[in-house]
Amino acid sequence: MIASEPMDDDPAWRLMDSGEPLHLAADGTMHRERPFGPLAQPLALEDLGLSAAASQAHAAQDQAQQERRRRLAERAA
């Protein structure tokens, strides 16, 4: 199953990176890769219309939460 947002508290779930294709092989194995370099002009939520921005809100929340965890870990170290 592939979910675009978390469906439970599984810590293994993560957002896919921009430009990250996911390949599911016939034998059920999954491969993630980053064949493209950094995006030349990544879009921000402010660049999107209301509907598109709302559909990406979970991504922004996840990124903000990861940043808060990183800062807390740095303070604790």
PDB file of N, CA and C in Angstrom:
ATOM      1  N   MET A   1       0.843  -1.170   0.000  1.00  0.00           N
ATOM      2  CA  MET A   1       0.000   0.000   0.000  1.00  0.00           C
ATOM      3  C   MET A   1       0.890   1.235   0.000  1.00  0.00           C
ATOM      4  N   ILE A   2       0.518   2.197  -0.764  1.00  0.00           N
ATOM      5  CA  ILE A   2       1.222   3.472  -0.798  1.00  0.00           C
ATOM      6  C   ILE A   2       0.231   4.532  -0.351  1.00  0.00           C
ATOM      7  N   ALA A   3       0.614   5.302   0.653  1.00  0.00           N
ATOM      8  CA  ALA A   3      -0.273   6.336   1.180  1.00  0.00           C
ATOM      9  C   ALA A   3       0.417   7.686   1.084  1.00  0.00           C
ATOM     10  N   SER A   4      -0.323   8.684   0.657  1.00  0.00           N
ATOM     11  CA  SER A   4       0.238  10.022   0.522  1.00  0.00           C
ATOM     12  C   SER A   4       0.228  10.788   1.836  1.00  0.00           C
ATOM     13  N   GLU A   5      -0.397  10.228   2.836  1.00  0.00           N
ATOM     14  CA  GLU A   5      -0.360  10.808   4.172  1.00  0.00           C
ATOM     15  C   GLU A   5      -0.444   9.680   5.183  1.00  0.00           C
ATOM     16  N   PRO A   6       0.025   9.897   6.417  1.00  0.00           N
ATOM     17  CA  PRO A   6       0.031   8.808   7.400  1.00  0.00           C
ATOM     18  C   PRO A   6      -1.374   8.309   7.700  1.00  0.00           C
ATOM     19  N   MET A   7      -1.487   6.993   7.827  1.00  0.00           N
ATOM     20  CA  MET A   7      -2.779   6.386   8.133  1.00  0.00           C
ATOM     21  C   MET A   7      -2.807   5.833   9.557  1.00  0.00           C
ATOM     22  N   ASP A   8      -1.641   5.790  10.204  1.00  0.00           N
ATOM     23  CA  ASP A   8      -1.539   5.326  11.583  1.00  0.00           C
ATOM     24  C   ASP A   8      -0.284   5.938  12.188  1.00  0.00           C
ATOM     25  N   ASP A   9       0.170   5.417  13.301  1.00  0.00           N
ATOM     26  CA  ASP A   9       1.342   5.976  13.984  1.00  0.00           C
ATOM     27  C   ASP A   9       2.636   5.258  13.625  1.00  0.00           C
ATOM     28  N   ASP A  10       2.664   4.552  12.509  1.00  0.00           N
ATOM     29  CA  ASP A  10       3.854   3.814  12.095  1.00  0.00           C
ATOM     30  C   ASP A  10       5.023   4.778  11.902  1.00  0.00           C
ATOM     31  N   PRO A  11       6.096   4.646  12.681  1.00  0.00           N
ATOM     32  CA  PRO A  11       7.224   5.570  12.553  1.00  0.00           C
ATOM     33  C   PRO A  11       8.000   5.401  11.252  1.00  0.00           C
ATOM     34  N   ALA A  12       7.759   4.320  10.512  1.00  0.00           N
ATOM     35  CA  ALA A  12       8.472   4.098   9.258  1.00  0.00           C
ATOM     36  C   ALA A  12       7.898   4.923   8.107  1.00  0.00           C
ATOM     37  N   TRP A  13       6.673   5.466   8.274  1.00  0.00           N
ATOM     38  CA  TRP A  13       6.091   6.266   7.205  1.00  0.00           C
ATOM     39  C   TRP A  13       6.868   7.558   7.060  1.00  0.00           C
ATOM     40  N   ARG A  14       7.075   7.980   5.817  1.00  0.00           N
ATOM     41  CA  ARG A  14       7.716   9.274   5.576  1.00  0.00           C
ATOM     42  C   ARG A  14       7.208   9.839   4.266  1.00  0.00           C
ATOM     43  N   LEU A  15       7.307  11.151   4.151  1.00  0.00           N
ATOM     44  CA  LEU A  15       6.956  11.802   2.902  1.00  0.00           C
ATOM     45  C   LEU A  15       7.992  11.448   1.849  1.00  0.00           C
ATOM     46  N   MET A  16       7.549  11.360   0.623  1.00  0.00           N
ATOM     47  CA  MET A  16       8.515  11.200  -0.459  1.00  0.00           C
ATOM     48  C   MET A  16       9.118  12.566  -0.737  1.00  0.00           C
ATOM     49  N   ASP A  17      10.383  12.574  -1.094  1.00  0.00           N
ATOM     50  CA  ASP A  17      11.047  13.818  -1.449  1.00  0.00           C
ATOM     51  C   ASP A  17      10.566  14.280  -2.811  1.00  0.00           C
ATOM     52  N   SER A  18      10.661  15.574  -3.068  1.00  0.00           N
ATOM     53  CA  SER A  18      10.317  16.102  -4.382  1.00  0.00           C
ATOM     54  C   SER A  18      11.218  15.463  -5.426  1.00  0.00           C
ATOM     55  N   GLY A  19      10.630  14.998  -6.513  1.00  0.00           N
ATOM     56  CA  GLY A  19      11.409  14.378  -7.579  1.00  0.00           C
ATOM     57  C   GLY A  19      11.875  12.979  -7.258  1.00  0.00           C
ATOM     58  N   GLU A  20      11.311  12.341  -6.237  1.00  0.00           N
ATOM     59  CA  GLU A  20      11.725  10.987  -5.851  1.00  0.00           C
ATOM     60  C   GLU A  20      10.741   9.966  -6.427  1.00  0.00           C
ATOM     61  N   PRO A  21      11.127   9.249  -7.493  1.00  0.00           N
ATOM     62  CA  PRO A  21      10.237   8.220  -8.012  1.00  0.00           C
ATOM     63  C   PRO A  21      10.272   6.971  -7.129  1.00  0.00           C
ATOM     64  N   LEU A  22       9.189   6.277  -7.126  1.00  0.00           N
ATOM     65  CA  LEU A  22       9.060   5.030  -6.379  1.00  0.00           C
ATOM     66  C   LEU A  22       8.806   3.927  -7.396  1.00  0.00           C
ATOM     67  N   HIS A  23       9.616   2.886  -7.355  1.00  0.00           N
ATOM     68  CA  HIS A  23       9.473   1.795  -8.310  1.00  0.00           C
ATOM     69  C   HIS A  23       9.095   0.529  -7.553  1.00  0.00           C
ATOM     70  N   LEU A  24       7.945  -0.052  -7.903  1.00  0.00           N
ATOM     71  CA  LEU A  24       7.515  -1.329  -7.340  1.00  0.00           C
ATOM     72  C   LEU A  24       7.739  -2.400  -8.390  1.00  0.00           C
ATOM     73  N   ALA A  25       8.611  -3.342  -8.090  1.00  0.00           N
ATOM     74  CA  ALA A  25       8.924  -4.413  -9.029  1.00  0.00           C
ATOM     75  C   ALA A  25       7.845  -5.498  -8.971  1.00  0.00           C
ATOM     76  N   ALA A  26       7.831  -6.337  -9.979  1.00  0.00           N
ATOM     77  CA  ALA A  26       6.843  -7.422 -10.052  1.00  0.00           C
ATOM     78  C   ALA A  26       6.955  -8.360  -8.859  1.00  0.00           C
ATOM     79  N   ASP A  27       8.145  -8.487  -8.279  1.00  0.00           N
ATOM     80  CA  ASP A  27       8.311  -9.386  -7.127  1.00  0.00           C
ATOM     81  C   ASP A  27       7.945  -8.726  -5.799  1.00  0.00           C
ATOM     82  N   GLY A  28       7.456  -7.470  -5.861  1.00  0.00           N
ATOM     83  CA  GLY A  28       7.008  -6.780  -4.663  1.00  0.00           C
ATOM     84  C   GLY A  28       8.065  -5.932  -3.981  1.00  0.00           C
ATOM     85  N   THR A  29       9.285  -5.957  -4.487  1.00  0.00           N
ATOM     86  CA  THR A  29      10.314  -5.114  -3.882  1.00  0.00           C
ATOM     87  C   THR A  29      10.106  -3.660  -4.295  1.00  0.00           C
ATOM     88  N   MET A  30      10.514  -2.777  -3.419  1.00  0.00           N
ATOM     89  CA  MET A  30      10.324  -1.354  -3.662  1.00  0.00           C
ATOM     90  C   MET A  30      11.687  -0.680  -3.703  1.00  0.00           C
ATOM     91  N   HIS A  31      11.862   0.206  -4.653  1.00  0.00           N
ATOM     92  CA  HIS A  31      13.111   0.944  -4.787  1.00  0.00           C
ATOM     93  C   HIS A  31      12.790   2.433  -4.843  1.00  0.00           C
ATOM     94  N   ARG A  32      13.487   3.201  -4.028  1.00  0.00           N
ATOM     95  CA  ARG A  32      13.392   4.660  -4.068  1.00  0.00           C
ATOM     96  C   ARG A  32      14.708   5.164  -4.617  1.00  0.00           C
ATOM     97  N   GLU A  33      14.646   6.206  -5.365  1.00  0.00           N
ATOM     98  CA  GLU A  33      15.876   6.759  -5.893  1.00  0.00           C
ATOM     99  C   GLU A  33      15.735   8.260  -6.077  1.00  0.00           C
ATOM    100  N   ARG A  34      16.844   8.910  -6.252  1.00  0.00           N
ATOM    101  CA  ARG A  34      16.876  10.342  -6.521  1.00  0.00           C
ATOM    102  C   ARG A  34      17.681  10.559  -7.803  1.00  0.00           C
ATOM    103  N   PRO A  35      17.116  10.222  -8.959  1.00  0.00           N
ATOM    104  CA  PRO A  35      17.885  10.312 -10.203  1.00  0.00           C
ATOM    105  C   PRO A  35      18.110  11.735 -10.684  1.00  0.00           C
ATOM    106  N   PHE A  36      17.354  12.659 -10.147  1.00  0.00           N
ATOM    107  CA  PHE A  36      17.467  14.049 -10.565  1.00  0.00           C
ATOM    108  C   PHE A  36      18.138  14.837  -9.446  1.00  0.00           C
ATOM    109  N   GLY A  37      18.851  15.859  -9.786  1.00  0.00           N
ATOM    110  CA  GLY A  37      19.473  16.713  -8.784  1.00  0.00           C
ATOM    111  C   GLY A  37      18.428  17.549  -8.073  1.00  0.00           C
ATOM    112  N   PRO A  38      18.871  18.496  -7.259  1.00  0.00           N
ATOM    113  CA  PRO A  38      17.921  19.375  -6.585  1.00  0.00           C
ATOM    114  C   PRO A  38      17.058  20.118  -7.604  1.00  0.00           C
ATOM    115  N   LEU A  39      15.832  20.395  -7.217  1.00  0.00           N
ATOM    116  CA  LEU A  39      14.930  21.110  -8.112  1.00  0.00           C
ATOM    117  C   LEU A  39      15.461  22.513  -8.396  1.00  0.00           C
ATOM    118  N   ALA A  40      15.386  22.930  -9.637  1.00  0.00           N
ATOM    119  CA  ALA A  40      15.878  24.258 -10.022  1.00  0.00           C
ATOM    120  C   ALA A  40      15.040  25.352  -9.372  1.00  0.00           C
ATOM    121  N   GLN A  41      13.730  25.172  -9.347  1.00  0.00           N
ATOM    122  CA  GLN A  41      12.839  26.164  -8.753  1.00  0.00           C
ATOM    123  C   GLN A  41      11.722  25.447  -7.985  1.00  0.00           C
ATOM    124  N   PRO A  42      12.033  24.962  -6.770  1.00  0.00           N
ATOM    125  CA  PRO A  42      10.988  24.273  -6.006  1.00  0.00           C
ATOM    126  C   PRO A  42       9.847  25.224  -5.653  1.00  0.00           C
ATOM    127  N   LEU A  43       8.648  24.702  -5.655  1.00  0.00           N
ATOM    128  CA  LEU A  43       7.470  25.496  -5.304  1.00  0.00           C
ATOM    129  C   LEU A  43       7.292  25.516  -3.791  1.00  0.00           C
ATOM    130  N   ALA A  44       6.826  26.620  -3.284  1.00  0.00           N
ATOM    131  CA  ALA A  44       6.452  26.744  -1.881  1.00  0.00           C
ATOM    132  C   ALA A  44       4.924  26.747  -1.807  1.00  0.00           C
ATOM    133  N   LEU A  45       4.383  26.514  -0.637  1.00  0.00           N
ATOM    134  CA  LEU A  45       2.924  26.522  -0.489  1.00  0.00           C
ATOM    135  C   LEU A  45       2.330  27.837  -0.972  1.00  0.00           C
ATOM    136  N   GLU A  46       3.062  28.931  -0.778  1.00  0.00           N
ATOM    137  CA  GLU A  46       2.574  30.242  -1.184  1.00  0.00           C
ATOM    138  C   GLU A  46       2.433  30.362  -2.704  1.00  0.00           C
ATOM    139  N   ASP A  47       3.123  29.498  -3.447  1.00  0.00           N
ATOM    140  CA  ASP A  47       3.063  29.525  -4.906  1.00  0.00           C
ATOM    141  C   ASP A  47       1.832  28.799  -5.448  1.00  0.00           C
ATOM    142  N   LEU A  48       1.149  28.047  -4.595  1.00  0.00           N
ATOM    143  CA  LEU A  48       0.030  27.206  -5.024  1.00  0.00           C
ATOM    144  C   LEU A  48      -1.306  27.907  -4.790  1.00  0.00           C
ATOM    145  N   GLY A  49      -2.307  27.467  -5.520  1.00  0.00           N
ATOM    146  CA  GLY A  49      -3.669  27.916  -5.263  1.00  0.00           C
ATOM    147  C   GLY A  49      -4.167  27.318  -3.961  1.00  0.00           C
ATOM    148  N   LEU A  50      -5.311  27.774  -3.474  1.00  0.00           N
ATOM    149  CA  LEU A  50      -5.835  27.313  -2.183  1.00  0.00           C
ATOM    150  C   LEU A  50      -6.054  25.814  -2.128  1.00  0.00           C
ATOM    151  N   SER A  51      -6.645  25.246  -3.162  1.00  0.00           N
ATOM    152  CA  SER A  51      -6.928  23.809  -3.155  1.00  0.00           C
ATOM    153  C   SER A  51      -5.640  22.990  -3.155  1.00  0.00           C
ATOM    154  N   ALA A  52      -4.700  23.360  -4.008  1.00  0.00           N
ATOM    155  CA  ALA A  52      -3.424  22.629  -4.073  1.00  0.00           C
ATOM    156  C   ALA A  52      -2.648  22.801  -2.767  1.00  0.00           C
ATOM    157  N   ALA A  53      -2.638  24.004  -2.207  1.00  0.00           N
ATOM    158  CA  ALA A  53      -1.932  24.241  -0.952  1.00  0.00           C
ATOM    159  C   ALA A  53      -2.543  23.412   0.175  1.00  0.00           C
ATOM    160  N   ALA A  54      -3.863  23.322   0.200  1.00  0.00           N
ATOM    161  CA  ALA A  54      -4.531  22.535   1.244  1.00  0.00           C
ATOM    162  C   ALA A  54      -4.167  21.064   1.128  1.00  0.00           C
ATOM    163  N   SER A  55      -4.013  20.578  -0.104  1.00  0.00           N
ATOM    164  CA  SER A  55      -3.672  19.164  -0.282  1.00  0.00           C
ATOM    165  C   SER A  55      -2.242  18.872   0.150  1.00  0.00           C
ATOM    166  N   GLN A  56      -1.414  19.895   0.282  1.00  0.00           N
ATOM    167  CA  GLN A  56      -0.018  19.718   0.671  1.00  0.00           C
ATOM    168  C   GLN A  56       0.249  20.121   2.116  1.00  0.00           C
ATOM    169  N   ALA A  57      -0.794  20.468   2.853  1.00  0.00           N
ATOM    170  CA  ALA A  57      -0.619  20.945   4.220  1.00  0.00           C
ATOM    171  C   ALA A  57       0.079  19.914   5.097  1.00  0.00           C
ATOM    172  N   HIS A  58      -0.223  18.624   4.911  1.00  0.00           N
ATOM    173  CA  HIS A  58       0.422  17.603   5.732  1.00  0.00           C
ATOM    174  C   HIS A  58       1.927  17.591   5.513  1.00  0.00           C
ATOM    175  N   ALA A  59       2.373  17.874   4.302  1.00  0.00           N
ATOM    176  CA  ALA A  59       3.810  17.908   4.007  1.00  0.00           C
ATOM    177  C   ALA A  59       4.468  19.052   4.765  1.00  0.00           C
ATOM    178  N   ALA A  60       3.846  20.204   4.770  1.00  0.00           N
ATOM    179  CA  ALA A  60       4.394  21.353   5.489  1.00  0.00           C
ATOM    180  C   ALA A  60       4.427  21.083   6.990  1.00  0.00           C
ATOM    181  N   GLN A  61       3.386  20.457   7.516  1.00  0.00           N
ATOM    182  CA  GLN A  61       3.344  20.138   8.939  1.00  0.00           C
ATOM    183  C   GLN A  61       4.439  19.136   9.293  1.00  0.00           C
ATOM    184  N   ASP A  62       4.635  18.128   8.459  1.00  0.00           N
ATOM    185  CA  ASP A  62       5.667  17.121   8.709  1.00  0.00           C
ATOM    186  C   ASP A  62       7.056  17.753   8.677  1.00  0.00           C
ATOM    187  N   GLN A  63       7.298  18.618   7.709  1.00  0.00           N
ATOM    188  CA  GLN A  63       8.600  19.279   7.622  1.00  0.00           C
ATOM    189  C   GLN A  63       8.841  20.164   8.838  1.00  0.00           C
ATOM    190  N   ALA A  64       7.830  20.891   9.284  1.00  0.00           N
ATOM    191  CA  ALA A  64       7.974  21.748  10.459  1.00  0.00           C
ATOM    192  C   ALA A  64       8.245  20.909  11.708  1.00  0.00           C
ATOM    193  N   GLN A  65       7.564  19.776  11.823  1.00  0.00           N
ATOM    194  CA  GLN A  65       7.765  18.894  12.972  1.00  0.00           C
ATOM    195  C   GLN A  65       9.171  18.302  12.959  1.00  0.00           C
ATOM    196  N   GLN A  66       9.669  17.902  11.804  1.00  0.00           N
ATOM    197  CA  GLN A  66      11.032  17.371  11.707  1.00  0.00           C
ATOM    198  C   GLN A  66      12.054  18.438  12.081  1.00  0.00           C
ATOM    199  N   GLU A  67      11.816  19.666  11.650  1.00  0.00           N
ATOM    200  CA  GLU A  67      12.722  20.766  11.986  1.00  0.00           C
ATOM    201  C   GLU A  67      12.730  21.027  13.486  1.00  0.00           C
ATOM    202  N   ARG A  68      11.555  20.998  14.124  1.00  0.00           N
ATOM    203  CA  ARG A  68      11.486  21.182  15.579  1.00  0.00           C
ATOM    204  C   ARG A  68      12.241  20.074  16.301  1.00  0.00           C
ATOM    205  N   ARG A  69      12.077  18.824  15.839  1.00  0.00           N
ATOM    206  CA  ARG A  69      12.795  17.697  16.465  1.00  0.00           C
ATOM    207  C   ARG A  69      14.303  17.867  16.318  1.00  0.00           C
ATOM    208  N   ARG A  70      14.746  18.328  15.145  1.00  0.00           N
ATOM    209  CA  ARG A  70      16.171  18.523  14.908  1.00  0.00           C
ATOM    210  C   ARG A  70      16.729  19.587  15.862  1.00  0.00           C
ATOM    211  N   ARG A  71      15.996  20.702  15.990  1.00  0.00           N
ATOM    212  CA  ARG A  71      16.452  21.774  16.882  1.00  0.00           C
ATOM    213  C   ARG A  71      16.494  21.307  18.331  1.00  0.00           C
ATOM    214  N   LEU A  72      15.479  20.548  18.761  1.00  0.00           N
ATOM    215  CA  LEU A  72      15.471  20.029  20.135  1.00  0.00           C
ATOM    216  C   LEU A  72      16.628  19.072  20.366  1.00  0.00           C
ATOM    217  N   ALA A  73      16.926  18.231  19.387  1.00  0.00           N
ATOM    218  CA  ALA A  73      18.043  17.288  19.515  1.00  0.00           C
ATOM    219  C   ALA A  73      19.364  18.035  19.598  1.00  0.00           C
ATOM    220  N   GLU A  74      19.503  19.124  18.840  1.00  0.00           N
ATOM    221  CA  GLU A  74      20.733  19.924  18.911  1.00  0.00           C
ATOM    222  C   GLU A  74      20.891  20.567  20.277  1.00  0.00           C
ATOM    223  N   ARG A  75      19.791  21.054  20.834  1.00  0.00           N
ATOM    224  CA  ARG A  75      19.847  21.687  22.161  1.00  0.00           C
ATOM    225  C   ARG A  75      20.219  20.670  23.235  1.00  0.00           C
ATOM    226  N   ALA A  76      19.697  19.449  23.102  1.00  0.00           N
ATOM    227  CA  ALA A  76      19.944  18.410  24.099  1.00  0.00           C
ATOM    228  C   ALA A  76      21.382  17.887  24.025  1.00  0.00           C
ATOM    229  N   ALA A  77      22.021  18.031  22.874  1.00  0.00           N
ATOM    230  CA  ALA A  77      23.382  17.492  22.696  1.00  0.00           C
ATOM    231  C   ALA A  77      24.441  18.347  23.333  1.00  0.00           C
TER     232      ALA A  77
END
